[in-house]
Amino acid sequence: RPSPRALARRVARRGRHGSIRARDAWRGVVRMSASGHAPRSFVTEDANADEMSSASEDRVRASVDALTAALGLDVRHRLTQTLASASTTMLGKMISRYDVTKVAVTQTRRVLSERADDAEAFGRAYDALKTLRVEELDRYLAVVAKIAMDEELAFAVSEAGGRVAAAEGAAGVTSTARGLDYDGDANANATMTTISSSSPGGLGTPDRYVRVFGDDGDERRRGGGPGTASPSSSTKSLAGAFEAKMRVDAPESVRKRASVGKPERTLVTTQENALARLPEWNYERPFLTGAHLGGGAEQDRNVKSLSEYSTAEQELLILDDLLYAMMGIDGRYISAWRGTDEDADYAVVTVRDSRLARVKFEVELGLEASLSALTKNMMPLCSDAATIRAFIESRQEFKHGYVSHALAADMRELLNDWHTLIVQLEHQRNVGALSLQSAWFYCQPAASALRLMANVASRAYHLKGASVLNLLHREGGDHAGDNAVSVLVQRLSKAAAAPYIRAVELWVYDGQVDDPYDEFLIVEQNSMKKESLMDDYNAVFWSKRYSLRGDIPHFIGDQLAQKILTTGKYLNAMRETDVASLATLPPRPNDGLGKIPFDANALIGTGKYADRIGERFELAANALLRQVWDRGELRTRLASMKMYFLISQGDYLVHFLDTAKSELAKDANTIRASKLQSLLDMAVKSASTAIDKHGDDLRCSVDVNQLLGLVGVSGDETIVSPMKVDDRDEASTSGYDTFMLDYVAPWPTSLVLSRRALTKYQIVFRHVFHFKCIERSVCSTWQTLHHIRDRSMTAMFAKLHKLTQRMINFLQNYLYYVTCEVIEPNWHAMSADLDTARTVDEIIGIHDAFLDKCMKQSMLFWPKILKRLDRLKATCLRFARDGERFADAARRAKAEVTDAVTATKLGVLEEEMTAVVSDTQSQFDHLLEDFLNVLNDSGHLEPNLASLCSRLDFNGFYVHGGA
């Protein structure tokens, strides 16, 4: 039961211990109240032994609320208010009158006078207050006197103690004071490195503070003499010493010099992902664990030979040794021997080594033949029991996991029955009613059970987790015909699987992984964060954050294990979105997953537990699906992706290209991304896309190192990879070559619109965007040339017009094919499939399939076709640039002073442009004919290509060689 001094220490250290210590302190208050001893600070003069008045009850409640607030608890929390009300009620029933006698008053005055700076002034003040009849004066001074007599408590409630506690809390120090075991939060399963220190922030014994002050301070504290110091002066001196010597940032040498004496503090550092280890004496004392068997430590051969005794005497001697052997102890004539794996049939697992040391029990020669036969029949039982016992001892280490611990615990319980039998046999021997024949009669029924457990112990030594459960399942199958052994295997399986099933229940109902020993069905990768979905193309958060371990228990099966994994994943995704959403799901049943059959003949993945897992899967899947559709607004965000990346409403792109034309024409290294972003935002808001409420999540970039060649061709290999960077010289790239849209998809929409999905959108966008830009360039070139048209250039302009129309026809028909015959039909099919999707994984699969199909039908997965498309685009772009140069040269020629010079220059330009047009037309026709031939050859693989061929060559001009 915590004392008031202990409670004060808790309050002083609440800054560094946090809410856990505060909750422990609150539980201490409740325990103290339940014990029948109420703290004196809660007692008022008006309290009655049987019933409290309303005023007294209000005072107690106010005191409880004050203590609750001091401990750092939320007084408005429903649970805290419930506990406070219960504590107030209990304290009200336990309050008794606290009368201050005259002797107590005299003793209080003497104690406080000895510790006061001015005893006479203290006396005068006390008399003045008594004259004024101040209520509760004597009781108040009694409490002050108790605090003053306990220096540790006095320091804890002083300002200096608060400052030290706050400083140590900032330094992250954990205190463990001697004798204070009320916290009870030590974790025996954690590996701890203990470092002795003497920082006085922990409330140890007053002797340590004596060391800080020195001998003078010690004399003052003991009182007597003119140098007696008051509590206030002691506190000031102590605070000064702490601030000067014991600061958390003080050098280590100064801190050590300031605390000479017994260490009162333990600094604990915990190594993460490290398992605790048993003390060394568990390994160095083999007699504690049975590891001594077979080592000859107990064998004593200084006894008479068995042959020197009569048959009756031999039976008595052998019975005595046999009882010892059953308990795993060497006798005089029956002893344990170690051998190799080949020359022994029975194994004992040593505790220290990670190997199997073979041990068998043997009886000395000279035993009468019939007795020897009976004894040898019982030797395997002794060896099996020793094997089981050694396995149980070895499983005490934490590293073997919960399943092995549970199996060893159940074996220990079964072995207790064996020990009970030994005790009964010993009693029969003591009363003279036991013979070897009767001993064998009593032990024989346990032989099959011991044999089975010994086999399991030997084979399970190097196993853990699901491997142990599968081993038990195989043992059950091997002994399916023996009903008694089958029942025993089912019992062992049920006991060993209990922690595993609890972990499955925690995962299925709460989405939490409790696996400190790496044996559970689910493997958790804490390093993977959901933010990686939007940052990394190769992010595997959704598929690898939680995954199945290699070994799956046979009673679960692969199909049910996958459903268990998915259920927990969905619950964790819901927790990432909104923790409160988990409360909307039904709670865990009282019996968890229900009864699980461990019979070897039971059907895998069937039964009540499988039905409950299926029900939980449906609930989690539907809940997460609602979050993705409603909270994530997936449908409207997919519509945004179609508007911007698939250019279903391309007027925003026309506005953007018109306003950002000069900026995109610059070198990529000189473009200001912020200006381009503002132009894009303005274009989005001024076009039909202004109705999109997610338009603010649209981003753009012109980073020359970011996906410069989203789609490229190298030989006969398909290059559609976000990691492929174009081999073109960065210095020659413009904004048109590097412009890229991006999108910020929040959680949980990022499950569907991940970085991988966005990259596929970007690939399609870059493909269509490049065709759009080339089409604009060709059209702009023709408009420019049309303005400088002259009668003398009629023949050249006729060829120019014909080539321009062919190029525009090719570009526009290909864009129509991609947008209307590829994207739109696939989008409608995807929308219909999304309406029937039942899980988020189905949505992700449908969406990815849509993007892959769009990319494939857009010929982004066809290296031969893609290579020819690039050549055709390059030819069109080169023609547009040549036309612009010709138009500029023609305008300059017309600006000449004389008509003769103008006519001469225009003639030269006409001849040059005619040659360029003829060469470009020949090249374009050849490339387009080659492209159409490849499309026709690939038509049997993709039916949509036939439609594109008919559009590009509607009259058979290229196919029949009309060019």
PDB file of N, CA, C and O in Angstrom, residues 574-626:
ATOM      1  N   MET A 574      -8.064   1.129 -42.215  1.00  0.00           N
ATOM      2  CA  MET A 574      -9.114   1.919 -41.567  1.00  0.00           C
ATOM      3  C   MET A 574      -8.535   2.724 -40.412  1.00  0.00           C
ATOM      4  O   MET A 574      -8.903   3.889 -40.216  1.00  0.00           O
ATOM      5  N   ARG A 575      -7.622   2.123 -39.653  1.00  0.00           N
ATOM      6  CA  ARG A 575      -7.013   2.850 -38.541  1.00  0.00           C
ATOM      7  C   ARG A 575      -6.179   4.024 -39.056  1.00  0.00           C
ATOM      8  O   ARG A 575      -6.149   5.097 -38.440  1.00  0.00           O
ATOM      9  N   GLU A 576      -5.486   3.847 -40.161  1.00  0.00           N
ATOM     10  CA  GLU A 576      -4.713   4.944 -40.740  1.00  0.00           C
ATOM     11  C   GLU A 576      -5.627   6.082 -41.192  1.00  0.00           C
ATOM     12  O   GLU A 576      -5.235   7.243 -41.157  1.00  0.00           O
ATOM     13  N   THR A 577      -6.841   5.736 -41.591  1.00  0.00           N
ATOM     14  CA  THR A 577      -7.783   6.760 -42.058  1.00  0.00           C
ATOM     15  C   THR A 577      -8.503   7.432 -40.904  1.00  0.00           C
ATOM     16  O   THR A 577      -8.528   8.654 -40.793  1.00  0.00           O
ATOM     17  N   ASP A 578      -9.087   6.614 -40.040  1.00  0.00           N
ATOM     18  CA  ASP A 578      -9.867   7.145 -38.912  1.00  0.00           C
ATOM     19  C   ASP A 578      -9.946   6.058 -37.856  1.00  0.00           C
ATOM     20  O   ASP A 578     -10.577   5.021 -38.061  1.00  0.00           O
ATOM     21  N   VAL A 579      -9.278   6.310 -36.727  1.00  0.00           N
ATOM     22  CA  VAL A 579      -9.248   5.304 -35.664  1.00  0.00           C
ATOM     23  C   VAL A 579     -10.651   5.012 -35.155  1.00  0.00           C
ATOM     24  O   VAL A 579     -10.997   3.870 -34.831  1.00  0.00           O
ATOM     25  N   ALA A 580     -11.481   6.041 -35.098  1.00  0.00           N
ATOM     26  CA  ALA A 580     -12.834   5.853 -34.564  1.00  0.00           C
ATOM     27  C   ALA A 580     -13.673   4.932 -35.435  1.00  0.00           C
ATOM     28  O   ALA A 580     -14.667   4.375 -34.963  1.00  0.00           O
ATOM     29  N   SER A 581     -13.294   4.753 -36.678  1.00  0.00           N
ATOM     30  CA  SER A 581     -14.091   3.902 -37.562  1.00  0.00           C
ATOM     31  C   SER A 581     -14.058   2.449 -37.128  1.00  0.00           C
ATOM     32  O   SER A 581     -14.981   1.688 -37.433  1.00  0.00           O
ATOM     33  N   LEU A 582     -13.015   2.033 -36.415  1.00  0.00           N
ATOM     34  CA  LEU A 582     -12.950   0.652 -35.947  1.00  0.00           C
ATOM     35  C   LEU A 582     -14.038   0.366 -34.921  1.00  0.00           C
ATOM     36  O   LEU A 582     -14.465  -0.781 -34.769  1.00  0.00           O
ATOM     37  N   ALA A 583     -14.463   1.400 -34.208  1.00  0.00           N
ATOM     38  CA  ALA A 583     -15.498   1.197 -33.199  1.00  0.00           C
ATOM     39  C   ALA A 583     -16.853   0.882 -33.816  1.00  0.00           C
ATOM     40  O   ALA A 583     -17.743   0.380 -33.121  1.00  0.00           O
ATOM     41  N   THR A 584     -17.013   1.158 -35.096  1.00  0.00           N
ATOM     42  CA  THR A 584     -18.282   0.852 -35.756  1.00  0.00           C
ATOM     43  C   THR A 584     -18.430  -0.628 -36.069  1.00  0.00           C
ATOM     44  O   THR A 584     -19.536  -1.081 -36.365  1.00  0.00           O
ATOM     45  N   LEU A 585     -17.330  -1.376 -36.026  1.00  0.00           N
ATOM     46  CA  LEU A 585     -17.393  -2.806 -36.302  1.00  0.00           C
ATOM     47  C   LEU A 585     -17.824  -3.559 -35.048  1.00  0.00           C
ATOM     48  O   LEU A 585     -17.576  -3.119 -33.931  1.00  0.00           O
ATOM     49  N   PRO A 586     -18.444  -4.715 -35.200  1.00  0.00           N
ATOM     50  CA  PRO A 586     -18.849  -5.501 -34.028  1.00  0.00           C
ATOM     51  C   PRO A 586     -17.639  -5.893 -33.196  1.00  0.00           C
ATOM     52  O   PRO A 586     -16.554  -6.148 -33.734  1.00  0.00           O
ATOM     53  N   PRO A 587     -17.780  -5.948 -31.872  1.00  0.00           N
ATOM     54  CA  PRO A 587     -16.635  -6.308 -31.026  1.00  0.00           C
ATOM     55  C   PRO A 587     -16.296  -7.793 -31.130  1.00  0.00           C
ATOM     56  O   PRO A 587     -17.043  -8.585 -31.713  1.00  0.00           O
ATOM     57  N   ARG A 588     -15.169  -8.141 -30.546  1.00  0.00           N
ATOM     58  CA  ARG A 588     -14.742  -9.532 -30.545  1.00  0.00           C
ATOM     59  C   ARG A 588     -15.677 -10.368 -29.663  1.00  0.00           C
ATOM     60  O   ARG A 588     -15.982  -9.984 -28.544  1.00  0.00           O
ATOM     61  N   PRO A 589     -16.127 -11.523 -30.131  1.00  0.00           N
ATOM     62  CA  PRO A 589     -16.977 -12.380 -29.285  1.00  0.00           C
ATOM     63  C   PRO A 589     -16.228 -12.843 -28.040  1.00  0.00           C
ATOM     64  O   PRO A 589     -14.985 -12.844 -28.002  1.00  0.00           O
ATOM     65  N   ASN A 590     -16.988 -13.235 -27.042  1.00  0.00           N
ATOM     66  CA  ASN A 590     -16.367 -13.683 -25.796  1.00  0.00           C
ATOM     67  C   ASN A 590     -15.489 -14.915 -25.996  1.00  0.00           C
ATOM     68  O   ASN A 590     -14.469 -15.075 -25.329  1.00  0.00           O
ATOM     69  N   ASP A 591     -15.895 -15.785 -26.905  1.00  0.00           N
ATOM     70  CA  ASP A 591     -15.095 -16.983 -27.161  1.00  0.00           C
ATOM     71  C   ASP A 591     -14.172 -16.832 -28.355  1.00  0.00           C
ATOM     72  O   ASP A 591     -13.663 -17.829 -28.894  1.00  0.00           O
ATOM     73  N   GLY A 592     -13.917 -15.594 -28.767  1.00  0.00           N
ATOM     74  CA  GLY A 592     -12.962 -15.355 -29.845  1.00  0.00           C
ATOM     75  C   GLY A 592     -13.416 -15.957 -31.157  1.00  0.00           C
ATOM     76  O   GLY A 592     -14.528 -15.704 -31.632  1.00  0.00           O
ATOM     77  N   LEU A 593     -12.554 -16.764 -31.755  1.00  0.00           N
ATOM     78  CA  LEU A 593     -12.873 -17.420 -33.017  1.00  0.00           C
ATOM     79  C   LEU A 593     -13.684 -18.692 -32.830  1.00  0.00           C
ATOM     80  O   LEU A 593     -14.070 -19.332 -33.816  1.00  0.00           O
ATOM     81  N   GLY A 594     -13.941 -19.046 -31.582  1.00  0.00           N
ATOM     82  CA  GLY A 594     -14.698 -20.259 -31.335  1.00  0.00           C
ATOM     83  C   GLY A 594     -13.809 -21.481 -31.267  1.00  0.00           C
ATOM     84  O   GLY A 594     -12.575 -21.403 -31.199  1.00  0.00           O
ATOM     85  N   LYS A 595     -14.427 -22.639 -31.312  1.00  0.00           N
ATOM     86  CA  LYS A 595     -13.710 -23.898 -31.205  1.00  0.00           C
ATOM     87  C   LYS A 595     -13.000 -24.227 -32.508  1.00  0.00           C
ATOM     88  O   LYS A 595     -13.585 -24.158 -33.589  1.00  0.00           O
ATOM     89  N   ILE A 596     -11.748 -24.583 -32.395  1.00  0.00           N
ATOM     90  CA  ILE A 596     -10.941 -24.944 -33.562  1.00  0.00           C
ATOM     91  C   ILE A 596     -10.621 -26.427 -33.485  1.00  0.00           C
ATOM     92  O   ILE A 596     -10.027 -26.891 -32.503  1.00  0.00           O
ATOM     93  N   PRO A 597     -10.989 -27.207 -34.480  1.00  0.00           N
ATOM     94  CA  PRO A 597     -10.709 -28.649 -34.443  1.00  0.00           C
ATOM     95  C   PRO A 597      -9.239 -28.923 -34.784  1.00  0.00           C
ATOM     96  O   PRO A 597      -8.709 -28.390 -35.755  1.00  0.00           O
ATOM     97  N   PHE A 598      -8.611 -29.768 -33.978  1.00  0.00           N
ATOM     98  CA  PHE A 598      -7.226 -30.160 -34.220  1.00  0.00           C
ATOM     99  C   PHE A 598      -7.117 -31.626 -34.637  1.00  0.00           C
ATOM    100  O   PHE A 598      -6.033 -32.195 -34.621  1.00  0.00           O
ATOM    101  N   ASP A 599      -8.252 -32.207 -34.992  1.00  0.00           N
ATOM    102  CA  ASP A 599      -8.250 -33.585 -35.457  1.00  0.00           C
ATOM    103  C   ASP A 599      -7.538 -33.665 -36.798  1.00  0.00           C
ATOM    104  O   ASP A 599      -7.720 -32.815 -37.679  1.00  0.00           O
ATOM    105  N   ALA A 600      -6.720 -34.703 -36.952  1.00  0.00           N
ATOM    106  CA  ALA A 600      -5.969 -34.851 -38.201  1.00  0.00           C
ATOM    107  C   ALA A 600      -6.879 -35.056 -39.390  1.00  0.00           C
ATOM    108  O   ALA A 600      -6.493 -34.760 -40.535  1.00  0.00           O
ATOM    109  N   ASN A 601      -8.106 -35.551 -39.161  1.00  0.00           N
ATOM    110  CA  ASN A 601      -9.028 -35.816 -40.270  1.00  0.00           C
ATOM    111  C   ASN A 601      -9.964 -34.645 -40.551  1.00  0.00           C
ATOM    112  O   ASN A 601     -10.817 -34.749 -41.435  1.00  0.00           O
ATOM    113  N   ALA A 602      -9.836 -33.552 -39.797  1.00  0.00           N
ATOM    114  CA  ALA A 602     -10.716 -32.396 -40.006  1.00  0.00           C
ATOM    115  C   ALA A 602     -10.373 -31.701 -41.316  1.00  0.00           C
ATOM    116  O   ALA A 602      -9.212 -31.654 -41.745  1.00  0.00           O
ATOM    117  N   LEU A 603     -11.399 -31.186 -41.981  1.00  0.00           N
ATOM    118  CA  LEU A 603     -11.200 -30.467 -43.237  1.00  0.00           C
ATOM    119  C   LEU A 603     -10.506 -29.134 -42.965  1.00  0.00           C
ATOM    120  O   LEU A 603     -10.831 -28.428 -42.005  1.00  0.00           O
ATOM    121  N   ILE A 604      -9.561 -28.797 -43.820  1.00  0.00           N
ATOM    122  CA  ILE A 604      -8.775 -27.576 -43.640  1.00  0.00           C
ATOM    123  C   ILE A 604      -9.639 -26.360 -43.953  1.00  0.00           C
ATOM    124  O   ILE A 604     -10.340 -26.314 -44.972  1.00  0.00           O
ATOM    125  N   GLY A 605      -9.581 -25.353 -43.074  1.00  0.00           N
ATOM    126  CA  GLY A 605     -10.269 -24.096 -43.325  1.00  0.00           C
ATOM    127  C   GLY A 605     -11.771 -24.173 -43.248  1.00  0.00           C
ATOM    128  O   GLY A 605     -12.469 -23.383 -43.904  1.00  0.00           O
ATOM    129  N   THR A 606     -12.297 -25.101 -42.482  1.00  0.00           N
ATOM    130  CA  THR A 606     -13.740 -25.211 -42.308  1.00  0.00           C
ATOM    131  C   THR A 606     -14.062 -25.216 -40.823  1.00  0.00           C
ATOM    132  O   THR A 606     -13.211 -25.517 -39.990  1.00  0.00           O
ATOM    133  N   GLY A 607     -15.295 -24.883 -40.523  1.00  0.00           N
ATOM    134  CA  GLY A 607     -15.704 -24.867 -39.135  1.00  0.00           C
ATOM    135  C   GLY A 607     -16.148 -23.485 -38.699  1.00  0.00           C
ATOM    136  O   GLY A 607     -16.171 -22.514 -39.483  1.00  0.00           O
ATOM    137  N   LYS A 608     -16.466 -23.387 -37.438  1.00  0.00           N
ATOM    138  CA  LYS A 608     -16.978 -22.141 -36.887  1.00  0.00           C
ATOM    139  C   LYS A 608     -15.945 -21.033 -36.958  1.00  0.00           C
ATOM    140  O   LYS A 608     -16.266 -19.880 -37.274  1.00  0.00           O
ATOM    141  N   TYR A 609     -14.679 -21.357 -36.686  1.00  0.00           N
ATOM    142  CA  TYR A 609     -13.638 -20.323 -36.706  1.00  0.00           C
ATOM    143  C   TYR A 609     -13.450 -19.760 -38.106  1.00  0.00           C
ATOM    144  O   TYR A 609     -13.224 -18.557 -38.292  1.00  0.00           O
ATOM    145  N   ALA A 610     -13.552 -20.623 -39.132  1.00  0.00           N
ATOM    146  CA  ALA A 610     -13.420 -20.134 -40.510  1.00  0.00           C
ATOM    147  C   ALA A 610     -14.593 -19.237 -40.877  1.00  0.00           C
ATOM    148  O   ALA A 610     -14.429 -18.234 -41.592  1.00  0.00           O
ATOM    149  N   ASP A 611     -15.778 -19.587 -40.397  1.00  0.00           N
ATOM    150  CA  ASP A 611     -16.950 -18.742 -40.673  1.00  0.00           C
ATOM    151  C   ASP A 611     -16.792 -17.362 -40.032  1.00  0.00           C
ATOM    152  O   ASP A 611     -17.147 -16.342 -40.639  1.00  0.00           O
ATOM    153  N   ARG A 612     -16.277 -17.335 -38.807  1.00  0.00           N
ATOM    154  CA  ARG A 612     -16.102 -16.038 -38.136  1.00  0.00           C
ATOM    155  C   ARG A 612     -15.029 -15.205 -38.820  1.00  0.00           C
ATOM    156  O   ARG A 612     -15.150 -13.976 -38.912  1.00  0.00           O
ATOM    157  N   ILE A 613     -13.985 -15.845 -39.282  1.00  0.00           N
ATOM    158  CA  ILE A 613     -12.963 -15.103 -40.029  1.00  0.00           C
ATOM    159  C   ILE A 613     -13.555 -14.543 -41.317  1.00  0.00           C
ATOM    160  O   ILE A 613     -13.291 -13.393 -41.706  1.00  0.00           O
ATOM    161  N   GLY A 614     -14.388 -15.355 -41.984  1.00  0.00           N
ATOM    162  CA  GLY A 614     -15.038 -14.873 -43.196  1.00  0.00           C
ATOM    163  C   GLY A 614     -15.973 -13.703 -42.927  1.00  0.00           C
ATOM    164  O   GLY A 614     -16.010 -12.736 -43.699  1.00  0.00           O
ATOM    165  N   GLU A 615     -16.721 -13.782 -41.836  1.00  0.00           N
ATOM    166  CA  GLU A 615     -17.605 -12.667 -41.477  1.00  0.00           C
ATOM    167  C   GLU A 615     -16.816 -11.404 -41.181  1.00  0.00           C
ATOM    168  O   GLU A 615     -17.178 -10.295 -41.618  1.00  0.00           O
ATOM    169  N   ARG A 616     -15.705 -11.554 -40.450  1.00  0.00           N
ATOM    170  CA  ARG A 616     -14.881 -10.374 -40.145  1.00  0.00           C
ATOM    171  C   ARG A 616     -14.254  -9.800 -41.404  1.00  0.00           C
ATOM    172  O   ARG A 616     -14.127  -8.578 -41.556  1.00  0.00           O
ATOM    173  N   PHE A 617     -13.889 -10.667 -42.324  1.00  0.00           N
ATOM    174  CA  PHE A 617     -13.326 -10.206 -43.593  1.00  0.00           C
ATOM    175  C   PHE A 617     -14.347  -9.377 -44.360  1.00  0.00           C
ATOM    176  O   PHE A 617     -14.028  -8.307 -44.899  1.00  0.00           O
ATOM    177  N   GLU A 618     -15.576  -9.847 -44.408  1.00  0.00           N
ATOM    178  CA  GLU A 618     -16.621  -9.104 -45.128  1.00  0.00           C
ATOM    179  C   GLU A 618     -16.862  -7.750 -44.479  1.00  0.00           C
ATOM    180  O   GLU A 618     -16.997  -6.729 -45.168  1.00  0.00           O
ATOM    181  N   LEU A 619     -16.905  -7.711 -43.147  1.00  0.00           N
ATOM    182  CA  LEU A 619     -17.146  -6.445 -42.450  1.00  0.00           C
ATOM    183  C   LEU A 619     -16.006  -5.461 -42.695  1.00  0.00           C
ATOM    184  O   LEU A 619     -16.232  -4.277 -42.986  1.00  0.00           O
ATOM    185  N   ALA A 620     -14.767  -5.938 -42.570  1.00  0.00           N
ATOM    186  CA  ALA A 620     -13.620  -5.049 -42.776  1.00  0.00           C
ATOM    187  C   ALA A 620     -13.545  -4.568 -44.217  1.00  0.00           C
ATOM    188  O   ALA A 620     -13.245  -3.395 -44.487  1.00  0.00           O
ATOM    189  N   ALA A 621     -13.799  -5.470 -45.160  1.00  0.00           N
ATOM    190  CA  ALA A 621     -13.740  -5.095 -46.569  1.00  0.00           C
ATOM    191  C   ALA A 621     -14.789  -4.042 -46.901  1.00  0.00           C
ATOM    192  O   ALA A 621     -14.502  -3.052 -47.595  1.00  0.00           O
ATOM    193  N   ASN A 622     -16.009  -4.239 -46.416  1.00  0.00           N
ATOM    194  CA  ASN A 622     -17.077  -3.267 -46.704  1.00  0.00           C
ATOM    195  C   ASN A 622     -16.794  -1.919 -46.036  1.00  0.00           C
ATOM    196  O   ASN A 622     -17.046  -0.856 -46.623  1.00  0.00           O
ATOM    197  N   ALA A 623     -16.267  -1.955 -44.796  1.00  0.00           N
ATOM    198  CA  ALA A 623     -15.990  -0.698 -44.100  1.00  0.00           C
ATOM    199  C   ALA A 623     -14.902   0.089 -44.811  1.00  0.00           C
ATOM    200  O   ALA A 623     -15.016   1.312 -44.994  1.00  0.00           O
ATOM    201  N   LEU A 624     -13.826  -0.577 -45.205  1.00  0.00           N
ATOM    202  CA  LEU A 624     -12.749   0.130 -45.909  1.00  0.00           C
ATOM    203  C   LEU A 624     -13.215   0.600 -47.276  1.00  0.00           C
ATOM    204  O   LEU A 624     -12.824   1.683 -47.743  1.00  0.00           O
ATOM    205  N   LEU A 625     -14.051  -0.195 -47.925  1.00  0.00           N
ATOM    206  CA  LEU A 625     -14.567   0.212 -49.228  1.00  0.00           C
ATOM    207  C   LEU A 625     -15.382   1.495 -49.113  1.00  0.00           C
ATOM    208  O   LEU A 625     -15.271   2.396 -49.959  1.00  0.00           O
ATOM    209  N   ARG A 626     -16.188   1.582 -48.058  1.00  0.00           N
ATOM    210  CA  ARG A 626     -16.966   2.817 -47.851  1.00  0.00           C
ATOM    211  C   ARG A 626     -16.054   4.006 -47.590  1.00  0.00           C
ATOM    212  O   ARG A 626     -16.326   5.125 -48.057  1.00  0.00           O
TER     213      ARG A 626
END
